[in-house]
Coordinates of C-alpha atoms in Angstrom, one line a residue:
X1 CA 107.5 -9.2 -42.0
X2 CA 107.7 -8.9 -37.9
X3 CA 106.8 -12.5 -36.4
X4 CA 103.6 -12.0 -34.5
X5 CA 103.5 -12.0 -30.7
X6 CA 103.0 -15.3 -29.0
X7 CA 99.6 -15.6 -27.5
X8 CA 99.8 -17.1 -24.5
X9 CA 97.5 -19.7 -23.0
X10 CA 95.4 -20.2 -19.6
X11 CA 96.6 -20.7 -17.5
X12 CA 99.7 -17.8 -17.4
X13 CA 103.2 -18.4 -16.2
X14 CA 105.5 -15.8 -16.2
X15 CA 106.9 -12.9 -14.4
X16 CA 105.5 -9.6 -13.1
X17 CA 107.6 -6.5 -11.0
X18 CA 105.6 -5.2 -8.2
X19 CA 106.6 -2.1 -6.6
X20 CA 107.1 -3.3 -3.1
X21 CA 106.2 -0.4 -0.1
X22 CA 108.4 -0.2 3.3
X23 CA 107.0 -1.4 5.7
X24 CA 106.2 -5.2 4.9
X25 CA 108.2 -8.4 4.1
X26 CA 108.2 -9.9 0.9
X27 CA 106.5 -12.8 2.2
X28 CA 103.5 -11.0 3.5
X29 CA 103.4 -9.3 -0.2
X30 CA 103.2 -12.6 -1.9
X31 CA 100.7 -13.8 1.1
X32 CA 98.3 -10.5 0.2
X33 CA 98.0 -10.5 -3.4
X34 CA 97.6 -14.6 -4.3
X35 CA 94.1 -14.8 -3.2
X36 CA 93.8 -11.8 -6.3
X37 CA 95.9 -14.5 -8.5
X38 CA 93.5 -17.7 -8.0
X39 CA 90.3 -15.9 -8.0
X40 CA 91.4 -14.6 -11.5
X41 CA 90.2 -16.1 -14.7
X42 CA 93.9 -15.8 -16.4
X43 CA 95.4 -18.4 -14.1
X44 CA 92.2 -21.0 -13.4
X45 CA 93.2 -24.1 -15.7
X46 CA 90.6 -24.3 -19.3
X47 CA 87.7 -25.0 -19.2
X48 CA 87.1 -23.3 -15.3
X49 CA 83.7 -22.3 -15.2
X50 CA 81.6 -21.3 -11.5
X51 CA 85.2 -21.2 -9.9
X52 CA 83.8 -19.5 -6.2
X53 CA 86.2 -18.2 -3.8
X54 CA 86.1 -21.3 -1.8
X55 CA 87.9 -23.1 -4.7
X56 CA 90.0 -20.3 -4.4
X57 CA 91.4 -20.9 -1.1
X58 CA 91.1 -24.5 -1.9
X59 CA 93.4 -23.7 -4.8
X60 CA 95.9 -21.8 -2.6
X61 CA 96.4 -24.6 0.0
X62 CA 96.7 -27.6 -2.1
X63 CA 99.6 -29.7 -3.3
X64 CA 100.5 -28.3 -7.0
X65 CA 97.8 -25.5 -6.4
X66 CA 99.0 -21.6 -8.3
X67 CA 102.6 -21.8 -7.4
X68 CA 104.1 -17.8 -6.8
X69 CA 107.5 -16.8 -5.3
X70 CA 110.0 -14.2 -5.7
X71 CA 113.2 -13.3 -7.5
X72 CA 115.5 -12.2 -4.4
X73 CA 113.9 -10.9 -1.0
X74 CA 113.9 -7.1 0.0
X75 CA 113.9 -6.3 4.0
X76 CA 111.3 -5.0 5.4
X77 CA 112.7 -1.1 5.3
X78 CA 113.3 -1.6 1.8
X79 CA 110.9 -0.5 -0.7
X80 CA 111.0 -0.5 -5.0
X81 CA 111.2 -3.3 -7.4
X82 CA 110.0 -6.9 -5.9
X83 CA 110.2 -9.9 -9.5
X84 CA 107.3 -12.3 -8.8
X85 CA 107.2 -15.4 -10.7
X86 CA 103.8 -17.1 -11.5
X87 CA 102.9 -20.6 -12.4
X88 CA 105.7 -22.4 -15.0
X89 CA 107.6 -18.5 -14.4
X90 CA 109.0 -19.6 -10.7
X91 CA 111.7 -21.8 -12.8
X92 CA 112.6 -18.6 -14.2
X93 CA 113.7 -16.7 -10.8
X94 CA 117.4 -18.2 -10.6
X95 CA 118.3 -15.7 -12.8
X96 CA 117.0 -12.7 -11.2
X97 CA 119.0 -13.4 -7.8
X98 CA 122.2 -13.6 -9.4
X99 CA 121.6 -10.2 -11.4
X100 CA 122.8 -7.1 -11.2
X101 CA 120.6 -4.7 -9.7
X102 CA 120.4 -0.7 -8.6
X103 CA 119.5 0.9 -5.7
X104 CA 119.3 4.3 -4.2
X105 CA 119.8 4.9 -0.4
X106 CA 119.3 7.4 2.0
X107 CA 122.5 7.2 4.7
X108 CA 122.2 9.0 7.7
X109 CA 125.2 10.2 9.7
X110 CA 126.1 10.2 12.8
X111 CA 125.6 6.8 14.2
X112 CA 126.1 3.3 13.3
X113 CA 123.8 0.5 14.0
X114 CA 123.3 -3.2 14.6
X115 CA 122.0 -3.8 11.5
X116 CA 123.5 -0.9 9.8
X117 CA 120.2 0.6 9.2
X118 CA 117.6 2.2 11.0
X119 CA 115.7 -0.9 12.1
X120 CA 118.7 -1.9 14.3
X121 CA 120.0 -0.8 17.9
X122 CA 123.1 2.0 18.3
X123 CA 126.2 0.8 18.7
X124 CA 128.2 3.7 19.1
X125 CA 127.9 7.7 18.1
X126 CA 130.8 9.6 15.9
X127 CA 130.8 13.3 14.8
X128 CA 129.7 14.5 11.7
X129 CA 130.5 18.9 11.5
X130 CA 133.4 17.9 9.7
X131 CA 131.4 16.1 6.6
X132 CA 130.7 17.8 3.5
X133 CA 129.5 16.9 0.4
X134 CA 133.2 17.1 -0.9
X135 CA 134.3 14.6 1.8
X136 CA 132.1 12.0 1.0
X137 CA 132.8 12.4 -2.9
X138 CA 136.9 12.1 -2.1
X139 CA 135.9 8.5 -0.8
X140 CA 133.7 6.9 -3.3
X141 CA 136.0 5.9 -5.5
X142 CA 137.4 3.2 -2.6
X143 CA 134.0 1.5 -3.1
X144 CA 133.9 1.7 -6.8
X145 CA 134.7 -1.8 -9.1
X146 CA 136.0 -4.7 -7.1
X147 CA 135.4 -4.6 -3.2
X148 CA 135.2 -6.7 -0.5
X149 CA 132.9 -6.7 2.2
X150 CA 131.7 -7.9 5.2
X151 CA 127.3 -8.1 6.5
X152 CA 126.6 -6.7 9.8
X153 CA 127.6 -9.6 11.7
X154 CA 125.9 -8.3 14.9
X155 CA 122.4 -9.5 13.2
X156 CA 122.6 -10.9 9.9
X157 CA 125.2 -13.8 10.2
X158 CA 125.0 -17.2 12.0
X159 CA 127.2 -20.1 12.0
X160 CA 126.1 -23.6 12.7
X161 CA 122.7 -22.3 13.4
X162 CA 123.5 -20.3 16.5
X163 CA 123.7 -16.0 15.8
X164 CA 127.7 -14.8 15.6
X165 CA 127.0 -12.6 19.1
X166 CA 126.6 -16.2 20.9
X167 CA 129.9 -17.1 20.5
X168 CA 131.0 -13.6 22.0
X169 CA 128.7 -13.7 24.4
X170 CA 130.3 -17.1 25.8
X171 CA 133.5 -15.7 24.8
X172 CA 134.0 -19.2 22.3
X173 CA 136.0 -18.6 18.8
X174 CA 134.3 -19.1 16.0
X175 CA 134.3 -22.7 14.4
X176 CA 135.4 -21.5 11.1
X177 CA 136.6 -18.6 9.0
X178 CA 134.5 -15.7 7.5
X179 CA 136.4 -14.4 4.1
X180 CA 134.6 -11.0 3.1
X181 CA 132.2 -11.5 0.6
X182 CA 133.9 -10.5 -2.9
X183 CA 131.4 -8.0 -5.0
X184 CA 131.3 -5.5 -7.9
X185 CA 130.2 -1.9 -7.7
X186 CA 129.5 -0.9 -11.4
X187 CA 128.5 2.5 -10.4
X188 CA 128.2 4.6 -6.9
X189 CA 127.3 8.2 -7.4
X190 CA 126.3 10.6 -4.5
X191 CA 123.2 12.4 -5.9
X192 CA 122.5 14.8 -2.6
X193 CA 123.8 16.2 0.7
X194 CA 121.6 17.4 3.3
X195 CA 123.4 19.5 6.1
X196 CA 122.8 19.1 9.6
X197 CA 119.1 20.6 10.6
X198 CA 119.7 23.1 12.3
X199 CA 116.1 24.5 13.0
X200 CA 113.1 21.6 12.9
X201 CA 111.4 22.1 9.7
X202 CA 113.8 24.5 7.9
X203 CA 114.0 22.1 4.8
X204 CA 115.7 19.3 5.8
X205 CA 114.9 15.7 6.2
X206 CA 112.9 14.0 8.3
X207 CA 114.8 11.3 9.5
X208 CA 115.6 10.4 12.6
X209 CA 118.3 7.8 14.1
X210 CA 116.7 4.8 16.2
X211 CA 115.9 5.6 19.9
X212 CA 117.5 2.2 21.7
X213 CA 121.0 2.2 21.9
X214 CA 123.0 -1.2 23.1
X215 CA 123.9 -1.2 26.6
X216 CA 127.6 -1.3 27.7
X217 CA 127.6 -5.0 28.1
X218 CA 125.9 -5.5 24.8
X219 CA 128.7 -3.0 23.0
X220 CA 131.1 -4.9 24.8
X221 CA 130.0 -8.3 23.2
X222 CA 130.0 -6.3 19.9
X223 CA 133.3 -5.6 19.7
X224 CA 134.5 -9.0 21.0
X225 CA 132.7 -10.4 18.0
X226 CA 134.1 -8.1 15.9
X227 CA 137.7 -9.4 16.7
X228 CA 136.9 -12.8 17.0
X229 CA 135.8 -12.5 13.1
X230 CA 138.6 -11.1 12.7
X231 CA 141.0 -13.4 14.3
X232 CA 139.2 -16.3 12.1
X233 CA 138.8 -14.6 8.4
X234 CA 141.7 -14.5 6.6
X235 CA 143.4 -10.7 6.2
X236 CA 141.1 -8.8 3.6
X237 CA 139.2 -8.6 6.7
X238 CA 141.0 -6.2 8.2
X239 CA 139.5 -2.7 8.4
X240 CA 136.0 -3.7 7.5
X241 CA 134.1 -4.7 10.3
X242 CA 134.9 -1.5 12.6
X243 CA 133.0 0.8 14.6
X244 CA 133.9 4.5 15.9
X245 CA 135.6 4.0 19.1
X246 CA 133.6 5.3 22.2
X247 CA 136.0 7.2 24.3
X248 CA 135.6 10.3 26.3
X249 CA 137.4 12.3 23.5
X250 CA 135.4 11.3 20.7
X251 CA 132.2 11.6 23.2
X252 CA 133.3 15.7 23.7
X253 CA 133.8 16.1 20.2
X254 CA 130.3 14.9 19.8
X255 CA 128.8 17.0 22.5
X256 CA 130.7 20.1 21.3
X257 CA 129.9 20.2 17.7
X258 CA 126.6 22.4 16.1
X259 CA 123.9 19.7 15.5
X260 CA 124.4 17.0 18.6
X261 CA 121.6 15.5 19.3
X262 CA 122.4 15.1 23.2
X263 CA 122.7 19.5 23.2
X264 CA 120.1 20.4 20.7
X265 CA 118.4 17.8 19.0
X266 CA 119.2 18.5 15.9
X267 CA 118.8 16.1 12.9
X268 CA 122.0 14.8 12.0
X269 CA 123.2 15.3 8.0
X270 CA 122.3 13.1 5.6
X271 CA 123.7 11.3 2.0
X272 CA 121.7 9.8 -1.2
X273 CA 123.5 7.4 -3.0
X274 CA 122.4 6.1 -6.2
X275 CA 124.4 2.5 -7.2
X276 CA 124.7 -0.8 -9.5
X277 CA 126.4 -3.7 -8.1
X278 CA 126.6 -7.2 -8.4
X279 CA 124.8 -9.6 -7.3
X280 CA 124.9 -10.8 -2.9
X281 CA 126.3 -6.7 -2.1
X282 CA 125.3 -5.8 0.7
X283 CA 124.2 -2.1 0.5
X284 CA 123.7 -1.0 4.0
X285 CA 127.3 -2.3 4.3
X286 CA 128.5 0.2 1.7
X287 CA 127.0 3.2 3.7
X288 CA 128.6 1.7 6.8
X289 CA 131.6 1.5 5.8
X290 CA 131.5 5.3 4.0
X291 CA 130.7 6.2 7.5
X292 CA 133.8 5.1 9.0
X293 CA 136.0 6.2 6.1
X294 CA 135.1 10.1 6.6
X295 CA 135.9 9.5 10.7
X296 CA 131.9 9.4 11.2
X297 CA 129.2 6.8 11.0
X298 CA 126.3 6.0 9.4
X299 CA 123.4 3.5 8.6
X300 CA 120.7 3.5 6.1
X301 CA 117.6 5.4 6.5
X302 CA 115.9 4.6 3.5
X303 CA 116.5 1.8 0.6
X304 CA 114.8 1.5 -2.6
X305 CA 116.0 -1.3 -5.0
X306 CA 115.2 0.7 -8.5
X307 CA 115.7 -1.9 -11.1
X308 CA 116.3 -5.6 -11.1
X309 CA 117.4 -7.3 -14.2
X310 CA 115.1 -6.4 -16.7
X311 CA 112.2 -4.8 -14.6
X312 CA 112.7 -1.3 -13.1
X313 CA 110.8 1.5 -11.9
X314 CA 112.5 4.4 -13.9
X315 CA 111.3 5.0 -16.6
X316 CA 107.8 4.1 -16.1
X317 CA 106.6 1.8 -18.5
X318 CA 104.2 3.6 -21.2
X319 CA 102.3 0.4 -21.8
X320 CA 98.5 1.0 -22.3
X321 CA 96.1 -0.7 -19.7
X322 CA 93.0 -0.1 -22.2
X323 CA 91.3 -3.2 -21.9
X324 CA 90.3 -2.9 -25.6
X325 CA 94.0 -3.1 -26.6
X326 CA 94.5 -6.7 -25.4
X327 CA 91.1 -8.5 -24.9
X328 CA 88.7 -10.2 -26.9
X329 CA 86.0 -11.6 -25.0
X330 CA 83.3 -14.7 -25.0
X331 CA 80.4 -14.8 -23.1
X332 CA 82.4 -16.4 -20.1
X333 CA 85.4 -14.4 -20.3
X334 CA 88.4 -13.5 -22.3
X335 CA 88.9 -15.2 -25.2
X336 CA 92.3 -14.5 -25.7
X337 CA 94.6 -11.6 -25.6
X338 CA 97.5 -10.0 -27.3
X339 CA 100.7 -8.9 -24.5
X340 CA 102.6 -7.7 -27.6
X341 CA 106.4 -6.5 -26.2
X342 CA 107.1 -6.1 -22.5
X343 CA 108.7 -3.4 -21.4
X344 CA 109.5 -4.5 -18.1
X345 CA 107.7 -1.1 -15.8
X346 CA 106.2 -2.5 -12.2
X347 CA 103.0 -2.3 -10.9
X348 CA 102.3 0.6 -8.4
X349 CA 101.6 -1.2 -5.2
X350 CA 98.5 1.4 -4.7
X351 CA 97.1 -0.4 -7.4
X352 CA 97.3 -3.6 -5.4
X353 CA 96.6 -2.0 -2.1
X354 CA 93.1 -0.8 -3.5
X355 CA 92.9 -4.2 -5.4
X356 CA 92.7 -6.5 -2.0
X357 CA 90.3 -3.6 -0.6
X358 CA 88.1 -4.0 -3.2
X359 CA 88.4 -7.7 -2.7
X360 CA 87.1 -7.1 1.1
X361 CA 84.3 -5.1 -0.2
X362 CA 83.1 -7.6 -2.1
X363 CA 83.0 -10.8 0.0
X364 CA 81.4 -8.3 2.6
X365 CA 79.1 -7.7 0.0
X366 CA 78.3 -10.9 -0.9
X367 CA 77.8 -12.3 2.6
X368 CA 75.1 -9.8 2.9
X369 CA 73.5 -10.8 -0.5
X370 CA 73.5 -14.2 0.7
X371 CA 71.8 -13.6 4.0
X372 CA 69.0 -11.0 2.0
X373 CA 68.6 -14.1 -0.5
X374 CA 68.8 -16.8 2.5
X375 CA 65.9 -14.4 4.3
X376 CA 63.8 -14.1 1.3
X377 CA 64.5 -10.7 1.2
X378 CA 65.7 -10.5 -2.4
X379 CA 65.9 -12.7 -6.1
X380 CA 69.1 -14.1 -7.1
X381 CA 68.2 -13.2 -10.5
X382 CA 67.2 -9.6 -9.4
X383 CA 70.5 -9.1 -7.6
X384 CA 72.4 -10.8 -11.1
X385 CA 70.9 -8.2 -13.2
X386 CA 71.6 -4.9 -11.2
X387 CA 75.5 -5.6 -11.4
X388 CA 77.3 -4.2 -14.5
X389 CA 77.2 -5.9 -17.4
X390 CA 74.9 -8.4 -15.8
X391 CA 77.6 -9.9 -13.8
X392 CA 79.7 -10.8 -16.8
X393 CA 83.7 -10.9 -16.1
X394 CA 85.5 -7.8 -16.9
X395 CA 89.3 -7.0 -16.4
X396 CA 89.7 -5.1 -12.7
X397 CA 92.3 -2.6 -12.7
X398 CA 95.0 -4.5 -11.2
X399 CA 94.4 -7.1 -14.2
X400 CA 94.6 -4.7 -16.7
X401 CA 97.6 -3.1 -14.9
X402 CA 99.7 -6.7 -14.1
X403 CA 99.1 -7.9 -18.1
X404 CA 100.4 -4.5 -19.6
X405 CA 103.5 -5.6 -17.7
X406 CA 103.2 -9.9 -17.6
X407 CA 106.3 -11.6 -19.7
X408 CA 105.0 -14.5 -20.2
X409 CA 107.1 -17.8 -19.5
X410 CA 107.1 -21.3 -20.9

């Protein structure tokens, strides 16, 4: 006989995916969707009744108050599958930052960056008429299994709290060694090529390399950093912190070749990679370095992190959000509920977006309802009895849509 799901108790703790959008940090996607959490019957402690939104926010800023954070941070650019822990379920996180997860990314070619992605400055311009699909493929197997490699140390690394560029700036050695980071590349499979555009609009992409480039003093300071890393990391260093060279040559090839965007301002080609990899891989590093191994550049366009332990956005989960499946109510509320087997799907962040609009909606709403009541313009009672249901609690969507995916956590 199967053992009956566990019913869990209020308040939850556990762990929800949340498809996270480009754009925003992962902070600001915790900050938008807590007031949602303590405003929600499922995580008020028993025995909650009149909870307001003021003992909400109260609830948010204390010591102890509904505890939320996040299983490993995605950039800004980055979009896809963001692991919130909830209550007792933030213990839980560890193991979701030393998971393996997949991505796919969109590599543009043509340039490297700063960051090696769009968000950072150009360092340097390489061509690209040479690259086809094939030459791409014919390196991929020298990023596959056990690899080491090195962050872009331009903006992501410091070292006794002062940014790598410092040090070259002041033209100081580094106070200590950094050894490439060691990582494992379960799978790396090119999944498109996109030729150069050569007409705008004639079905290629739409992305576009960043407009600042470094100046020649900044460049400068780049590559002193890059050999004094070198000069302190021990030798499986070597060959991975590069950049195309920026000599008159390669500067003619550049000019010369169909698709230059100094002649013709045509969009450069571009490379989706699909990949699983250990945990602390640097991604954007991977379609750096690809760059430099076909004699071009690159940097990421687009990243989107498609699973992460087990939550992932592929296949979407096919769990029913039918209030009526899970919820038995009392006159206050649910009662209790039955999450039966998680299948570990994320929520669509448009289902939060038009959560925390409806959320602005209704304090608007409610300020105005308090100043027709203040004014005599209106009964409580009257205004109590024209909402549905009499103002009793019902699931919103984004309830309904968070529990069909919730794994609950002791």
């Amino acid at each position: 006989m199967p053992k009956a799901p566990k019913v869990p108790q209020f308040p939850l703790n556990g762990l929800v995916g949340i498809e996270k959008p480009s754009g925003p940090t992962s902070m600001s996607i915790i900050d938008s969707i807590k007031p949602l959490l303590c405003e929600s019957k499922f995580f008020l402690p028993p025995n909650t009744n009149n909870h307001t939104r003021a003992d909400a926010k109260k609830m948010m800023k204390r010591k102890g108050g509904l505890k939320v954070g996040q299983g490993g941070t995605l950039d800004p650019l980055a979009d896809g599958v963001l692991v919130l822990g909830i209550g007792r379920g933030t213990k839980h996180l560890g193991q979701f930052l030393e998971c393996t997860k997949s991505y796919t990314t969109v590599g543009l070619l043509g340039s490297c960056t700063t960051s090696f992605d769009s968000e950072g400055e150009i360092i340097s311009t390489a061509p690209y008429a040479h690259v086809t699909r094939e030459t791409i493929e014919g390196v991929l197997d020298r990023f596959r299994g056990n690899i080491y490699q090195m962050p872009p140390i331009y903006s992501a690394l410091k070292m006794d709290g002062k940014p790598l560029y410092e040090y070259a700036r002041e033209n100081k050695p580094l106070p200590r060694a950094i050894d490439p980071r060691a990582v494992t590349v379960s799978e790396l499979v090119l999944e498109e090529f996109t030729p150069a555009q050569v007409v705008e609009g004639d079905g290629g992409h739409t992305y576009n390399p960043p407009v600042k480039h470094l100046s020649e003093e900044e460049v400068a300071t780049y590559r002193k950093l890059t050999e004094l890393t070198k000069t302190a990391a021990s030798g499986q260093a070597e060959g991975l912190m590069d950049i195309p060279a920026a000599d008159a040559e390669d500067k003619a090839k550049e000019d010369a070749q169909p698709g230059s965007s100094t002649v013709t301002q045509v969009k450069p080609p571009t490379f989706k990679l699909r990949m699983t990899v250990s945990s602390g891989t640097y991604v954007r590093s991977i379609v750096h370095d690809i760059g430099l191994a076909i004699g071009s550049a690159a940097h990421v366009v687009k990243l989107t992190r498609t699973r992460q332990g087990q939550f992932t956005l592929e296949p979407e989960s096919t769990e029913s959000t039918r209030e009526e499946d899970f919820f038995v109510y009392d006159e206050d509320g649910p009662d209790k509920f039955d999450f039966g087997e998680r299948k570990g799907g994320v929520i669509s962040w448009d289902v939060m977006e038009r959560a925390i609009k409806q959320r602005k909606a209704e304090i608007e709403e409610e300020h105005e309802n308090e100043q027709k009541i203040a004014q005599g313009d209106v009964d409580e009672e009257e205004l109590l009895a024209s909402k549905p249901d009499n103002g009793k609690w019902r699931p919103k969507e984004w309830e309904r849509e968070f529990f069909a995916r919730f794994v609950s956590k002791d």
